[in-house]
Every structure is written in structure tokens, then in C-alpha cells.
Coordinates of C-alpha atoms in Angstrom, one line a residue:
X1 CA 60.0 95.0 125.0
X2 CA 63.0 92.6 123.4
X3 CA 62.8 89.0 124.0
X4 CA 59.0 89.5 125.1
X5 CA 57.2 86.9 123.6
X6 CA 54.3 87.3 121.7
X7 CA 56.2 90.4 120.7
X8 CA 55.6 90.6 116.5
X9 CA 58.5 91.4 114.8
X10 CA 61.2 90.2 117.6
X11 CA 64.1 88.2 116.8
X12 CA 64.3 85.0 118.6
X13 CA 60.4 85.2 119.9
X14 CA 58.1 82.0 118.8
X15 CA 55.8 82.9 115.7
X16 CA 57.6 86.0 114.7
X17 CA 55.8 87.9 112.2
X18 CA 56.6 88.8 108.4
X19 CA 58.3 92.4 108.4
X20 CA 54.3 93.9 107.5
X21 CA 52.6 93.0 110.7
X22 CA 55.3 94.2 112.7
X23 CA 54.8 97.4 110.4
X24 CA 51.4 97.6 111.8
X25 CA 51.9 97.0 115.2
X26 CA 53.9 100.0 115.3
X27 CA 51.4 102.0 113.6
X28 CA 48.8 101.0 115.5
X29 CA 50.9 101.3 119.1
X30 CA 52.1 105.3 117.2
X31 CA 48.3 106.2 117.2
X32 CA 47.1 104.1 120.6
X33 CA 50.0 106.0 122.6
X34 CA 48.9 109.3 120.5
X35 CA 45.3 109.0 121.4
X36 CA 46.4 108.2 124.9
X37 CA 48.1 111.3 125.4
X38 CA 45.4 113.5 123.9
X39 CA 43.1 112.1 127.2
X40 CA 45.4 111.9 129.5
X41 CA 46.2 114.5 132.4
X42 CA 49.8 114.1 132.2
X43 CA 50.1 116.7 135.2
X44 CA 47.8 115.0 137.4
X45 CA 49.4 111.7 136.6
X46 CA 52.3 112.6 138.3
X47 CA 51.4 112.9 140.9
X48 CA 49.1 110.0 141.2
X49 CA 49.7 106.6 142.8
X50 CA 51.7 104.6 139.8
X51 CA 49.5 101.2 140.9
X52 CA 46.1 103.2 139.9
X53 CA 47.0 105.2 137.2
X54 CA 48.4 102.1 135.3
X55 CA 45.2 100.8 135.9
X56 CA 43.4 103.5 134.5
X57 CA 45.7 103.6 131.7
X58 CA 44.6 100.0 131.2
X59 CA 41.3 100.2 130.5
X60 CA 41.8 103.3 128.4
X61 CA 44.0 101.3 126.2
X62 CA 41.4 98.4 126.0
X63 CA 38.8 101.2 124.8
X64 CA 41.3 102.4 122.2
X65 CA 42.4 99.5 120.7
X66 CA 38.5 99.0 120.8
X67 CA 38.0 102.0 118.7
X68 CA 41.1 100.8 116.3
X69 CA 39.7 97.8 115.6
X70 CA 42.7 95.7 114.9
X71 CA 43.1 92.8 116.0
X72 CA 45.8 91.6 117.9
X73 CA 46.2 88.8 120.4
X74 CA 46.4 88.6 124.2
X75 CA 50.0 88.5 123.9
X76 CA 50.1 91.6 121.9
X77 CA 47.9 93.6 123.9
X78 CA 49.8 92.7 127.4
X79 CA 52.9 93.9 125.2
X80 CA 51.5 96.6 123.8
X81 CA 50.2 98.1 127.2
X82 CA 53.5 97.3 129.1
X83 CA 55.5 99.3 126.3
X84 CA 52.6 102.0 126.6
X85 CA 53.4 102.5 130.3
X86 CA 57.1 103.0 129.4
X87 CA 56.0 105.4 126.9
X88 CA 53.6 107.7 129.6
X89 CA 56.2 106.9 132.8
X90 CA 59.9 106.2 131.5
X91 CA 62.2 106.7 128.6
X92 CA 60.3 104.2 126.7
X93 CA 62.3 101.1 124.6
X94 CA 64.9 102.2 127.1
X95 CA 63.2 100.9 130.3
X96 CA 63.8 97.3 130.0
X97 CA 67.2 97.7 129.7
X98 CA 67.9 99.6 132.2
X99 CA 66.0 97.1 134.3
X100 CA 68.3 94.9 133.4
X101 CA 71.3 94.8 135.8
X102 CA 73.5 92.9 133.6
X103 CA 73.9 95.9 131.3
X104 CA 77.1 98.6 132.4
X105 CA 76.1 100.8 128.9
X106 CA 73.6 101.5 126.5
X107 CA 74.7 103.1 123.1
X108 CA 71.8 104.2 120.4
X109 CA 73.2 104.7 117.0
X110 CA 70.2 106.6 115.7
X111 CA 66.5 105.1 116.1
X112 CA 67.5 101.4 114.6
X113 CA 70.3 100.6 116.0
X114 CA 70.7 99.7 120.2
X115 CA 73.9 98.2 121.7
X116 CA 74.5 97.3 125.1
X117 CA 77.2 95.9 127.1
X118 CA 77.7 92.9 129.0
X119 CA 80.6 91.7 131.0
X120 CA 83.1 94.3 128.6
X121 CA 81.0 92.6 125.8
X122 CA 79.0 94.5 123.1
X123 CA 76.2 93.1 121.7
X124 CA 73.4 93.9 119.7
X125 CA 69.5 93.8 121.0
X126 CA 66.3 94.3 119.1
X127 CA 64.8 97.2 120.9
X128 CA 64.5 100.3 118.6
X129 CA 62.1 103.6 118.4
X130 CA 59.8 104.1 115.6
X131 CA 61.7 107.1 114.5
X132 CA 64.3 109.8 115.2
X133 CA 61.8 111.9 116.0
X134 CA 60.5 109.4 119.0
X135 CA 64.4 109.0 120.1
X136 CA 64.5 113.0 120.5
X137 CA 61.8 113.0 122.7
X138 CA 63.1 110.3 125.3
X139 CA 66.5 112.4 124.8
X140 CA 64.6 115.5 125.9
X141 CA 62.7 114.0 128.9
X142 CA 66.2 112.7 130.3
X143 CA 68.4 115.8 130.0
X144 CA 65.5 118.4 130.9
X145 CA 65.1 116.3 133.7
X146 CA 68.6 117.6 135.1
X147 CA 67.5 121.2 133.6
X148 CA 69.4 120.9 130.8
X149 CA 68.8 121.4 126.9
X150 CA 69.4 119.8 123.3
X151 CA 68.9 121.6 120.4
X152 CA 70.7 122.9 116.9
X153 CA 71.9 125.7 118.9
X154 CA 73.4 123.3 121.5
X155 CA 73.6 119.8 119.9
X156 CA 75.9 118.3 122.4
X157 CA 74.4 117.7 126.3
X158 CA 76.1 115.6 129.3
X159 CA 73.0 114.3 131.7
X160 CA 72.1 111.9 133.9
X161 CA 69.9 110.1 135.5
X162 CA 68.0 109.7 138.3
X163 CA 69.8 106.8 139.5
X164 CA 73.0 108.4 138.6
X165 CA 73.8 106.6 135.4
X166 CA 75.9 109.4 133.0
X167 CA 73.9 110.3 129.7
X168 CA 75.5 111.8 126.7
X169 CA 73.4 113.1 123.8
X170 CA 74.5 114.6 120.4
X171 CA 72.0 115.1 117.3
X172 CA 72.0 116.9 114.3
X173 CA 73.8 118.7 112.6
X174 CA 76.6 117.2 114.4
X175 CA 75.7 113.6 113.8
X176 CA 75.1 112.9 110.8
X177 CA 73.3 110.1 110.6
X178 CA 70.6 111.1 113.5
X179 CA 70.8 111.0 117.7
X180 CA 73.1 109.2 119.0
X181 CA 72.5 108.5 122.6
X182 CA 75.2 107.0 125.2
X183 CA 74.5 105.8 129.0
X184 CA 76.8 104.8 130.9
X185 CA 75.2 102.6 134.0
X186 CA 76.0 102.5 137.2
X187 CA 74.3 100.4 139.8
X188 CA 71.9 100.4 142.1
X189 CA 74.3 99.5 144.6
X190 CA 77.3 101.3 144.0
X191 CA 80.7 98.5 144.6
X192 CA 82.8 98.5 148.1
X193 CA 85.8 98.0 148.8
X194 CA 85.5 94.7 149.6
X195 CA 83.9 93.9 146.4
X196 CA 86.8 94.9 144.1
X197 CA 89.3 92.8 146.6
X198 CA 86.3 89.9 145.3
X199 CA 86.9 91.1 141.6
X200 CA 89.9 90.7 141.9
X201 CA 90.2 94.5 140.8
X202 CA 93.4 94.9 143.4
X203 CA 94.4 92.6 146.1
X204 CA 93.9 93.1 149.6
X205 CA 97.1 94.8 150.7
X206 CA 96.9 97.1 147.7
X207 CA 93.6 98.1 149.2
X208 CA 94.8 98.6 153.0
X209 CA 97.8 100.9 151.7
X210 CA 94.9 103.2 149.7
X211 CA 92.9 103.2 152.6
X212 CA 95.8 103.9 154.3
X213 CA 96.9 107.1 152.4
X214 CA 93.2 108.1 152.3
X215 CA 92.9 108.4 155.9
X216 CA 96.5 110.2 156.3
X217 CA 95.1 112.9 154.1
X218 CA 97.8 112.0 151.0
X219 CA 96.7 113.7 147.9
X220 CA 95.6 111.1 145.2
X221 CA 95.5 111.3 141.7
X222 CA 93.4 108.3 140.0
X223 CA 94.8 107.6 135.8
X224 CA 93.1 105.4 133.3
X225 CA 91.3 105.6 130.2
X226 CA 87.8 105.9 128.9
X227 CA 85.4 103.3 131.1
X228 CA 88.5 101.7 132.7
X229 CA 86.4 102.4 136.5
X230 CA 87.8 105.8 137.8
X231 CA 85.1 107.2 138.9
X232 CA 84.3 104.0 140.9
X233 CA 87.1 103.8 142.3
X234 CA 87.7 107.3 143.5
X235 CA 83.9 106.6 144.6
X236 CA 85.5 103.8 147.1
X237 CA 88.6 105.6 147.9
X238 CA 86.5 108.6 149.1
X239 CA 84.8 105.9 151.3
X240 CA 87.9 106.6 153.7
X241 CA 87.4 109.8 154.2
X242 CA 86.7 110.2 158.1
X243 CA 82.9 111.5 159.1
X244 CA 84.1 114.6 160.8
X245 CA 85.5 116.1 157.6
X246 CA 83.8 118.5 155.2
X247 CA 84.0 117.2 151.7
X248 CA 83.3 119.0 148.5
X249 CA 82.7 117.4 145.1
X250 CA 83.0 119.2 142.4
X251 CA 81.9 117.3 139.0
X252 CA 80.5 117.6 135.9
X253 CA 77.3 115.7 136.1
X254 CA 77.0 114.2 139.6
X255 CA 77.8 110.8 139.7
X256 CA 79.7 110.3 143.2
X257 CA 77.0 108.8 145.8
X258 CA 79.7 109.6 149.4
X259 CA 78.0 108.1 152.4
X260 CA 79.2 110.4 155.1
X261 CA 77.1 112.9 156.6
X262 CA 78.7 116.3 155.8
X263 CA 78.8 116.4 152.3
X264 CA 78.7 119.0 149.5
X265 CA 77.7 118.2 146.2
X266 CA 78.6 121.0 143.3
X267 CA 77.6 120.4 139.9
X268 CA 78.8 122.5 136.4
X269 CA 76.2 124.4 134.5
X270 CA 76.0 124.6 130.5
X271 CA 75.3 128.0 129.0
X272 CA 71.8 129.1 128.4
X273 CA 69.6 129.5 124.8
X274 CA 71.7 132.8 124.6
X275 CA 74.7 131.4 125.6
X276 CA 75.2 132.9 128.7
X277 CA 75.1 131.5 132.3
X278 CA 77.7 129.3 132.1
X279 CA 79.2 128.2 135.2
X280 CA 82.7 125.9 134.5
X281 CA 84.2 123.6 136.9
X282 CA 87.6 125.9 137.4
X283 CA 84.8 128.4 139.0
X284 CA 83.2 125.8 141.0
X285 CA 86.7 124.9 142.5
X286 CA 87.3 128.8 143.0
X287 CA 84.3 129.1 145.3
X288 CA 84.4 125.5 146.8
X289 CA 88.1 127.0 148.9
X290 CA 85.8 129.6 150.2
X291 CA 83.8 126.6 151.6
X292 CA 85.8 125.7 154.4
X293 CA 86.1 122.5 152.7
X294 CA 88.6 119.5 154.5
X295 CA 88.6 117.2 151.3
X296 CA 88.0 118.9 148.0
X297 CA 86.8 115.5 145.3
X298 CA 86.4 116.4 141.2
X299 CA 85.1 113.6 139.8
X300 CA 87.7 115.0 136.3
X301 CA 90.2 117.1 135.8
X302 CA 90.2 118.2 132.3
X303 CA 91.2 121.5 131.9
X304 CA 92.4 124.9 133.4
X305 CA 90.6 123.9 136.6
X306 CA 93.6 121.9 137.0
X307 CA 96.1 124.6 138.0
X308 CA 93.8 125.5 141.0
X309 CA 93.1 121.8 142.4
X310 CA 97.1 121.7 142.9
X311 CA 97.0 125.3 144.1
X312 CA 94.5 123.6 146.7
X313 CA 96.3 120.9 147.6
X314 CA 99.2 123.0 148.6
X315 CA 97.1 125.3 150.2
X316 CA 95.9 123.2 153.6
X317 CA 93.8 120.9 151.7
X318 CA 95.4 117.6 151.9
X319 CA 93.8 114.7 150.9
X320 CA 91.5 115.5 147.8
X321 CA 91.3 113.9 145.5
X322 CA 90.5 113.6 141.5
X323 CA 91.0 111.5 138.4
X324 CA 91.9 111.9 134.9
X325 CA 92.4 110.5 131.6
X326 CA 95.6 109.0 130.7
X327 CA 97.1 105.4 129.8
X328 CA 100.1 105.2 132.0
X329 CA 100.9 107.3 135.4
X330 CA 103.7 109.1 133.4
X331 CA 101.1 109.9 130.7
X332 CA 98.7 111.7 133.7
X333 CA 101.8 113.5 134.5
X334 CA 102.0 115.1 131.3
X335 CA 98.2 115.3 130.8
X336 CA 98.0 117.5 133.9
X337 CA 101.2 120.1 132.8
X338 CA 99.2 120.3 129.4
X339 CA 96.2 121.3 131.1
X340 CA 97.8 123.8 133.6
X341 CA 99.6 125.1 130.4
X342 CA 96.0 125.8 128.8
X343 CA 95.3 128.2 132.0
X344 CA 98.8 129.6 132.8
X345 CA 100.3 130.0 129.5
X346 CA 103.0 132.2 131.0
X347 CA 104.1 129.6 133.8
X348 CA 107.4 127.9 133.3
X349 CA 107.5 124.3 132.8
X350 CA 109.8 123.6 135.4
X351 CA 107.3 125.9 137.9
X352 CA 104.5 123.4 136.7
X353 CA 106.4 120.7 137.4
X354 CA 107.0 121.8 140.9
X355 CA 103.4 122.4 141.6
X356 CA 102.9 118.6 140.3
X357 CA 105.8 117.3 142.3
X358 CA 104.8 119.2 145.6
X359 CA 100.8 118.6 145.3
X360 CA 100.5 114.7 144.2
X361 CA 101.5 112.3 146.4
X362 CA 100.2 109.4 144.6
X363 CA 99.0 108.4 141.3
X364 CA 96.9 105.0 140.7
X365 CA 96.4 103.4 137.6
X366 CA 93.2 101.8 136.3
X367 CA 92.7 99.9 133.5
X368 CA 90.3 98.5 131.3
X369 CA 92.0 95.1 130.0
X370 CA 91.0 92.9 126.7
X371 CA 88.4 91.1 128.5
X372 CA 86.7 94.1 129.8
X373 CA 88.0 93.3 133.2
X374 CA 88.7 96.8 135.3
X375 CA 91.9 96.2 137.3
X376 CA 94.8 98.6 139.1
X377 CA 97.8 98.3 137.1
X378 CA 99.8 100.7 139.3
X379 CA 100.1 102.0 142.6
X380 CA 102.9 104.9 142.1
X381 CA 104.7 107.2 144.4
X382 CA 106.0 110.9 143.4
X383 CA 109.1 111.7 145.5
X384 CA 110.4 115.0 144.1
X385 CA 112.3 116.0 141.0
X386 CA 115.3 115.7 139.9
X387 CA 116.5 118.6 137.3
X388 CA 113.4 119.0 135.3
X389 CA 112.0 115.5 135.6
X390 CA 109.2 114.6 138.4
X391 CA 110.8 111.4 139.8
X392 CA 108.1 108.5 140.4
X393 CA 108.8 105.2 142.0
X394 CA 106.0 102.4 141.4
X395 CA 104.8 100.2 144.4
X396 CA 102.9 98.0 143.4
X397 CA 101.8 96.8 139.8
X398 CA 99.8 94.3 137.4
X399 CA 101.8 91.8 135.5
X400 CA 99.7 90.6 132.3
X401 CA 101.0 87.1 131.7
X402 CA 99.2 86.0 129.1
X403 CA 95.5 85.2 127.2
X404 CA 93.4 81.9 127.9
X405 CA 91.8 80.1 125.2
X406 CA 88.6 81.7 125.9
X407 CA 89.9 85.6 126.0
X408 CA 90.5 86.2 129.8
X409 CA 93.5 87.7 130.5
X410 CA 95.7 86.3 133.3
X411 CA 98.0 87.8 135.5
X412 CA 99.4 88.2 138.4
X413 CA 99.9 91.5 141.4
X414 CA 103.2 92.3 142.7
X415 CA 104.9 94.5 145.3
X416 CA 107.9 95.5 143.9
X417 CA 110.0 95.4 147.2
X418 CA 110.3 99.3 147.4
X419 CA 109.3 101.1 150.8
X420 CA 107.6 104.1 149.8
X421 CA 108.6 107.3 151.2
X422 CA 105.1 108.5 152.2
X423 CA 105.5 105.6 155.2
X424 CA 107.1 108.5 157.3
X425 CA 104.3 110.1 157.2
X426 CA 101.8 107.4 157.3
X427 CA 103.8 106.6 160.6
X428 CA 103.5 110.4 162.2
X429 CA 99.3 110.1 161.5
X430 CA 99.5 106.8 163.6
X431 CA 99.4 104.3 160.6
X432 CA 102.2 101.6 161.1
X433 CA 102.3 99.4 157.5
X434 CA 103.6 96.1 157.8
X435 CA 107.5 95.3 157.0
X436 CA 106.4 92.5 154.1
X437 CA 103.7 94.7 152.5
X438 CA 106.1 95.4 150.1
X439 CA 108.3 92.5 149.9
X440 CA 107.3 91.4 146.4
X441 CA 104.6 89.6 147.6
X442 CA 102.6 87.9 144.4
X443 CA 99.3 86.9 143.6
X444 CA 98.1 85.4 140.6
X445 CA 94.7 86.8 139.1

């Protein structure tokens, strides 16, 4: 357990041991936990009450250690045992960081080396596995979990967790060095609205026009690159969505936790050992119109499926919603005629273009900044297209302004003065938007 101390080996505890002893406390914890599960009843455990099998796990360990004969002291043993628990009930060197809820990801570069992130910080911790062989096994306990597999015949696996955290896996032969393991955390308690009007993620009227264009059933498109927040925000944005609608997620691995009462959660499937049995997310949102759905969410559009969530959208389902990678909101733009061109290879660009144009209403930027702050950098409106161009006007946007001493990026949020078009029909589902929410308004972040 890192930073435990009395824990022989760890950097930074009092008394750390020479690189031997540590070499013998994980030999003697390899054949303790080895022993262990030769007596244990790992079905029956299960199922019993955690509180008394730890107990009896206890004084098993005490008689093993017994039967070892090395010694080790007090401090050791308590270690010892708590890593054993993780061992028998959890994912093993794993557990204490994700108990810790100051850590957003975990990323194991093979068995010696663990990273974790902080505040948009990486850093280093002393928790390893005693081999790749031990970090295969905690990978196959979390991704079979979700009845899923890893293997050389599928060396690539997406999982989660039970707390929803995403998992990515990939071993050998396609990593070279060994398993690497990725987790990307989410917490317990998933962030309101309110809370990214505290972080200072958007400002307050930025967040009353979303909720705004939620509620008037405006189709939204959320941009922004690798860990910039999408999927939290289109977690909050789907917030809006009235309790007398049907909604239908549609995702990859399930990560959206909606709170209204008539949800539908649809998840993809990976092929099987023969490679069959695949079940792709351009099927999922096939069947999910069949549904009766009111709101149609995918947590990603990245492919073909693409061409039939806009098909959707102009098809009497208004106000869905989805996200997916790009930099700018001109880049997502592009990103989603690419991937309608990968399932339509025969549609024009200028048809594509008029599918985009007539199915997105609005596109919102999120970004990741330099000091791992998650902000919305844009808050654009489509309004048509002139000749072969989709014609965007912005409405509200993140100025960076400059860098302090220590790293954190300043800036400021503006309205850039122009009335969006969409206010018409805001205004015939009963929302009236204030005259000076876009009157250039700035505040300073």
C-alpha cells in the first residue's frame, strides 16, 4: 500500500529497507496470498459478509505466516494482510488508489511502473505488481467483470468499472514492453451543474442558455479532445432533459449515470473467441429508433454510426445529443463529414453537408487547458450554408489572456454581442432569454 508506513521497500516511509528485504517481502506475501487461495472458498466468500470473512482471512494469514516462519514486524504484518485483502476482494495495488479521490487516472506502464493524475498533474507513485503476470490477472478480473475478454487473439479490451470509471487494457503482442493498463476515474458523485459554474468551467449565463437549448429539444453536438470533460458535460447537459421523456443512451462502455426515471441504457458488444457476435454502435442506434425513444444520447460518435444519429435528428428526434473528438467546432464539422463519408461513400459532399447543417443546432467546445483546467471555449451556432460551406456564428467564447508565474492559465468569458438565431425558437417553446445575455458581457477566470 504506497506511503504505508512500515511498508519495506517504500519510498518516503521511515526505516525503508535495502532493495533485499523488500525482495523478500514480496516473496514471502507471493506464497502467503498463494497458500491463501489454495484454502480458501473463493465462491463461498462472495457471498459472505465482507466484516467476517476478513476476519477469517485474518487468522488464516497469522497461521501462514506462522508456518513461513519469517519474521516480520507488526507493521509488516498489518501491511501485509491489508494488501492480502486487496488481493482476495479488489484489483489489488490498485485499490488504494482508487480510494483515493484526488486521483482523475491511473496509467500502468507494465508491472513497474504506476502514474496517476492529480489536478491535470502526472506524477509518479510507488505501487507496483510483482510481475506481468500478477498485472494480467487484476486486468482479467476487471474486464470479465463487464463480460468481456483479453487475450493474443483480442489484445485490445475497453471496460469499466463498477463505479463507472473507463478501463482500457492492451498486452502483448501489441505492447511491447508488457500490459499496459489505463483508467480513467470518475467520481463517486458525478459534478452538477452548479459545480462547473463553481469551477469556473463556464459562467452562469453560458449555463442557463445550454439548459435553455436542452429543454427546447435543440440538437447538441459537444467537441473537444482526449480528457478535455465531454462526457461530463454531456452528463450535465442531459440533466435537462424533462422526466416525461424516454431517453436512450447509446455508448461504448457505459459511463453516463442520467437521473430521470425513464431511462434506457444500450451498451456495444466486442466479438467473441471466434470473432463473431459483434454488436457495433451504428446497430445499437438502428434499433434504438425502433424504441420509441424522445432523446436519443451516444456518449461518441466515431464512425459510420454517425450518418444515422443525424438521420435521427431529422427524423422527429430533436434534442439528442452526442460528443466527439475534435480541437475546434470547425474541426467537429469536418470530423463528422469524414465519418459519414466512411458509411456513405457514394453521398455527395454537399448532401453531407446538408444533413450537418439541417441536424446540429449547436456545437460546444471543451477544452482541456495547460494547467489541466476543463473549460468551454465555445458556445457556437450553425445557421445554414452558404454555397458549399456550413455557416457557424460563435456566441459565446474563452479568451486565454495569459500564464501566471505558477502555470495557471488566466482568462476571461465573453458574449460576443450576437443574438443567436435559435432565440425564435427558444421563444415559441416558452423560453424568453434576456436582451443583455449576449451583450458582451465579460468575466475574468
Amino acid at each position: 500500500m504506497p506511503g504505508t508506513p512500515g511498508m519495506p521497500g517504500t519510498p518516503g516511509s521511515a526505516g525503508a529497507r535495502p532493495q533485499v528485504a523488500r525482495a523478500q517481502y514480496i516473496e514471502l506475501k507471493a506464497n502467503v496470498h498463494r497458500k491463501l487461495l489454495n484454502r480458501l472458498n473463493l465462491e463461498a466468500l462472495a457471498q459472505a459478509d465482507r466484516a467476517r470473512a476478513e476476519s477469517e482471512i485474518k487468522t488464516l494469514v497469522s497461521e501462514l505466516l506462522g508456518e513461513e516462519g519469517t519474521p516480520i514486524s507488526l507493521g509488516e504484518r498489518e501491511t501485509l494482510f491489508s494488501e492480502l485483502i486487496d488481493e482476495v476482494f479488489g484489483l489489488g495495488p490498485l485499490e488504494p488508489l482508487l480510494r483515493d479521490s484526488t486521483i482523475s487516472d491511473i496509467l500502468v506502464n507494465t508491472y513497474k511502473h504506476v502514474f496517476v493524475e492529480r489536478n491535470g498533474v502526472l506524477e509518479r507513485v510507488p505501487a507496483t505488481f510483482q510481475d506481468n503476470r500478477h498485472l494480467m490477472r487484476v486486468i482479467d478480473r476487471i474486464v470479465s467483470g463487464v463480460g468481456r475478454r483479453v487475450d493474443d487473439s483480442s489484445p485490445m479490451v475497453d471496460a469499466r468499472l463498477a463505479d463507472g470509471s473507463r478501463v482500457n487494457a492492451i498486452i502483448p503482442p501489441l505492447a511491447v514492453d508488457g500490459p499496459i493498463l489505463s483508467i480513467r476515474r470518475f467520481p463517486a458523485e458525478r459534478l452538477q451543474a452548479d459545480d462547473l459554474v463553481t469551477l469556473r468551467a463556464l459562467t452562469r449565463p453560458m449555463l442557463d442558455f445550454l439548459s435553455h437549448c436542452v429543454r427546447a429539444r435543440l440538437n447538441t453536438l459537444i467537441s473537444g479532445g482526449t480528457g478535455a470533460g465531454k462526457t461530463t458535460l454531456l452528463n450535465v447537459l442531459s440533466g435537462f432533459i424533462g422526466e416525461r421523456e424516454r431517453i436512450v443512451t447509446i455508448e461504448d462502455a457505459a459511463e453516463l449515470q442520467l437521473h430521470q426515471e425513464h431511462v434506457v441504457r444500450l451498451e456495444t458488444r466486442p466479438p467473441n473467441v471466434e470473432g463473431k457476435g459483434a454488436v457495433r454502435q451504428r446497430q445499437l442506434v438502428v434499433n434504438a429508433l425502433r424504441m420509441r425513444p424522445d432523446r436519443i444520447v451516444v456518449g461518441e460518435v466515431r464512425g459510420e454510426e454517425s450518418l444515422d444519429m443525424l438521420q435521427a435528428m431529422n427524423t422527429g428526434h430533436d434534442g439528442s445529443l452526442t460528443t466527439v473528438h475534435a480541437n475546434t467546432p470547425r474541426d467537429a464539422l469536418s470530423r463528422v463529414e469524414t465519418m459519414i463519408a466512411m458509411g456513405a461513400t457514394n453521398l455527395p459532399e454537399r448532401a453531407m453537408r446538408q444533413q450537418i447543417a439541417a441536424a446540429i443546432q449547436l456545437v460546444v467546445q471543451q477544452t482541456r487547458l495547460s494547467d489541466g483546467s476543463r473549460k468551454v471555449t465555445s458556445v457556437s451556432e450553425i445557421t445554414g450554408m452558404e454555397g458549399e460551406v456550413i455557416t457557424m456564428q460563435e456566441i459565446f467564447l474563452f479568451e486565454k489572456m495569459g500564464v501566471t508565474q505558477d502555470g495557471k492559465v488566466i482568462g476571461r468569458f465573453r458574449a460576443t454581442g450576437v443574438r443567436p438565431k435559435l432565440c425564435e425558437r427558444l421563444r415559441t417553446s416558452g423560453i424568453h432569454l434576456p436582451a443583455d445575455m449576449f451583450e458582451g458581457v465579460t468575466e475574468v477566470r
